[in-house]
Coordinates of C-alpha atoms in Angstrom, one line a residue:
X1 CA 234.3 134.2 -131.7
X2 CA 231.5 133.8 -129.1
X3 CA 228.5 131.6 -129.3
X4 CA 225.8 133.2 -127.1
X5 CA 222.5 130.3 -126.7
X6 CA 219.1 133.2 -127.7
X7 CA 216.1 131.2 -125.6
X8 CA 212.4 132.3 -126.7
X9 CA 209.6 130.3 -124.7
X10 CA 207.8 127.9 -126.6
X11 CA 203.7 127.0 -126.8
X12 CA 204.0 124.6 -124.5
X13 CA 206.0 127.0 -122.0
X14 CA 209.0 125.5 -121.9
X15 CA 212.5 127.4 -122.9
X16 CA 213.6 126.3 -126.7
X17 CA 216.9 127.6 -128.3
X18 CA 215.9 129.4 -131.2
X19 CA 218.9 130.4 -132.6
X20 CA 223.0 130.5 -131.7
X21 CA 224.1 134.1 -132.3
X22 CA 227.7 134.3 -133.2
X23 CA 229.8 137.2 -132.0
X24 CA 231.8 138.0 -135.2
X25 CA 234.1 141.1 -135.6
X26 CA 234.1 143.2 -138.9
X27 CA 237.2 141.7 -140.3
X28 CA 235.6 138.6 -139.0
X29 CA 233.2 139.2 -141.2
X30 CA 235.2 140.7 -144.3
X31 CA 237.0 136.9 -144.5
X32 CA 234.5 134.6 -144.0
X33 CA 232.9 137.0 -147.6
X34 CA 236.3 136.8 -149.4
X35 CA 236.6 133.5 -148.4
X36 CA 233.3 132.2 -150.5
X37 CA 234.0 135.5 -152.9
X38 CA 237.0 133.8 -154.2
X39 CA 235.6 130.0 -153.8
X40 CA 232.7 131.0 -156.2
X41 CA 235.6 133.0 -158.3
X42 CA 237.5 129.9 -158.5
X43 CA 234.0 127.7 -159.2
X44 CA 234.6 125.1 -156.1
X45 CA 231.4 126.7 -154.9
X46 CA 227.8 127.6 -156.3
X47 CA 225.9 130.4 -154.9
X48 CA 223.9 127.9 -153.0
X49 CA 226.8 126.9 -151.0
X50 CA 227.8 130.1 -150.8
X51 CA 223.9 131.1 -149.3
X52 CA 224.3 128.3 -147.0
X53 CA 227.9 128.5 -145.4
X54 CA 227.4 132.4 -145.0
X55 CA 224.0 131.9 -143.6
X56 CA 225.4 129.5 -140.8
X57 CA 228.7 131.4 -140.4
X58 CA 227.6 134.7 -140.0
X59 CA 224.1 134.4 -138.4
X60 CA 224.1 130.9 -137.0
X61 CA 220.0 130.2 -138.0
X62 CA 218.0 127.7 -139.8
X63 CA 216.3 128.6 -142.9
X64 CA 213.1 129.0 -141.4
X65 CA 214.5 131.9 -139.3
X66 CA 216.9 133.1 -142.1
X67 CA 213.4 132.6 -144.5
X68 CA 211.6 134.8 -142.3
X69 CA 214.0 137.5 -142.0
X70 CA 214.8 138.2 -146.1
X71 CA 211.1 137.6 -146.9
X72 CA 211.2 134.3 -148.9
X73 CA 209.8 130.8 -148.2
X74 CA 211.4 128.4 -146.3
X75 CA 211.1 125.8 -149.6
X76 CA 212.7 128.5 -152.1
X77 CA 215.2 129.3 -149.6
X78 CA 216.5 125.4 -149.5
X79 CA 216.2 125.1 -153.7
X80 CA 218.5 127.7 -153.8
X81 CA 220.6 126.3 -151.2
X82 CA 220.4 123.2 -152.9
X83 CA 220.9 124.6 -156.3
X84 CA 217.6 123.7 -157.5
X85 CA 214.6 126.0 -159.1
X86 CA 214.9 128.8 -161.5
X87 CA 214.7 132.0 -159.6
X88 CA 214.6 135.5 -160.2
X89 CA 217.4 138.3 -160.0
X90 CA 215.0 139.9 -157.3
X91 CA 214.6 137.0 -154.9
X92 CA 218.3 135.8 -154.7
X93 CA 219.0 139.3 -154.0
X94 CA 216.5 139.2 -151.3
X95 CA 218.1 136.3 -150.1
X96 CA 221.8 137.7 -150.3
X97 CA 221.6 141.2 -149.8
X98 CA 221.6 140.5 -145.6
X99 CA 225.2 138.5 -146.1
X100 CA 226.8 141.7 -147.6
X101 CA 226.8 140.0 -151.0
X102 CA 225.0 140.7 -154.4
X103 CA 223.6 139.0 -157.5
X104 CA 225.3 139.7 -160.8
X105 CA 226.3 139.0 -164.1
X106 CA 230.1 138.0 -164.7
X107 CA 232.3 136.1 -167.3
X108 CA 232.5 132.3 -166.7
X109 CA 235.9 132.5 -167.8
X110 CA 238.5 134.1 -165.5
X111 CA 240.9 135.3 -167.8
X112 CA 238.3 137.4 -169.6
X113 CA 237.5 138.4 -165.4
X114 CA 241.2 139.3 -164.8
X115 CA 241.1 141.3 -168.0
X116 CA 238.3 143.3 -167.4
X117 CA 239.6 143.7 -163.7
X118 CA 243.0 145.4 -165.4
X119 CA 241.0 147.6 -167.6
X120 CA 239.4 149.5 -164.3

């Protein structure tokens, strides 16, 4: 994994570092999404969390950028980090349909999950 510094010039014309883009292969990729798939799974992790870690492991931006690029506010974008507000099915698909990842509805219980998982 490479770190490669993106510089944008600022109002005042001076260089500012925008963003850190991290360099991640596809399998890269594919485990740091299994990773939080089975955290959330296993309920040591709320989608929040999830929005967060993946937001700073795959892209490497603050959620002003990360805000700008799924087409949400800044302020919704840190509730839901933060597991705070009520928000529709729409929006947190807006906000984690870029990390590979959907919104959905699944049992709370596991076993009932492992069930239905045998039954496909």
């Amino acid at each position: 994994m490479s770190a490669t510094e993106v510089k944008k010039t600022n109002s005042a014309g001076r260089n500012a570092i925008v963003s850190k883009r991290i360099n991640l292969s596809r399998a890269e990729r594919e485990a740091l999404v299994i990773e939080v798939t089975v955290n959330m799974l296993k309920g040591t992790m709320t989608k929040g969390e999830a929005l967060k870690y993946l937001r700073l492991n795959l892209f490497s931006v603050n959620q002003t950028d990360y805000a700008k690029m799924v087409g949400i506010s800044r302020k919704v974008l840190s509730e839901i980090e933060n597991g705070k507000g009520n928000y529709t099915e729409a929006i947190l698909q807006k906000a984690f349909r870029p990390l590979g990842m959907v919104v959905t509805v699944m049992p709370r219980d596991l076993a009932i999950l492992d069930k239905a998982r045998s039954a496909c």
